[in-house]
């Protein structure tokens, strides 16, 4: 019995030894290394390294809900408006031997109804009489590629904020008369140290979110004229400084307006061609005011334009209240240039000033106050049918005041809950026929000015 037991134990030991030797000959299998997402602190909070690369990425966005009321014209219009907007930001940066390589894009989807669907120039206080309400199908959703650019060293290429702009509606809920356009451009920026930089930019004015190119009109007839193809994009140059006290910028722009010649059915020239240049200049300063409260600052800005009113923030229809209309043929429209039948030109000119203050009452409660005032000298008259009986037929030369103020509560980081009140007033140089509730101009003594009010509630989360 002992002999059998010894044989069994010996056999088992031999098998184990052979199996162990064979296992030692097999290639060993190591677990794949785990690559964890690492925080990238080189470019601020929220960035992380894309695994397997040296590129830092930040993904953020915004969700906004708004509700507005304002001046209503007739029972066919809604008495309010609603808006919902979603925004996605993607920012990727890589350190290279030539400087930071950055790619950024911002995409937005917006659903608007009522007052938001009929605003003029983004001003929620101006709703044109005759604007139809949303039907049973509801409001449509608009998409917008707001920004999409590449920065490599001193080069910026793609869709970016115009380098002419300084205060670009950064604060408050409402827009004012200021240059604010994100458009396709190609720019070179030189940095000089101590916060100083200079930029030269070629900008495609017809790709922007704000109107940079306004039309041409008959100087004494007000008839719309066709613009010809342009020879070059707008040329923008700016000098900027950013330091601890704040920032300042001086910028200028050069643009072109060409008008096509037209002929009648017999081949006779009824409108000669024209080729004119426009320009604009702007200066602004942002002053930090920590002596009042942490985060307080003040913007001051002034601009002048000659044949380039889009650089003041003017474009499309102008006016407020019953000066405006939802019917295209009854609208007062901005033009950059007036042209006679012989091709002689007169540029429209104008200036604007903007002041904006942000003040924190407490770390979670703040107010923003904004005012803009602008005056234009138009290079053309309106068509005769716009003027009231006995009113002088002359350029209408609008003067406009916009004032807005809000109160915003931020109970937690990234969340804003606020209300804002907006007032707009427009004055003209001659009386025009007022507009009825259907958008038609009606006979009478006429009006030279009108105003509008609006109020808004906003709930917004940035992340």
Tab-separated table of C-alpha atoms in Angstrom, residues 164 212 234-237 251-255 278-282 308 311:
chain	number	residue	atom	x	y	z
A	164	UNK	CA	-12.516	96.326	-35.810
A	212	UNK	CA	-21.479	95.409	-42.712
A	234	UNK	CA	-12.751	95.051	-46.213
A	235	UNK	CA	-9.313	95.973	-44.879
A	236	UNK	CA	-9.241	96.370	-41.085
A	237	UNK	CA	-6.353	97.482	-38.888
A	251	UNK	CA	-9.302	100.542	-35.131
A	252	UNK	CA	-10.029	101.545	-38.704
A	253	UNK	CA	-11.627	99.983	-41.786
A	254	UNK	CA	-11.612	100.592	-45.552
A	255	UNK	CA	-14.425	99.272	-47.772
A	278	UNK	CA	-16.020	104.048	-47.484
A	279	UNK	CA	-14.148	104.078	-44.204
A	280	UNK	CA	-14.665	103.978	-40.464
A	281	UNK	CA	-12.631	104.677	-37.351
A	282	UNK	CA	-13.318	103.691	-33.751
A	308	UNK	CA	-19.647	102.388	-44.114
A	311	UNK	CA	-19.298	99.774	-38.710
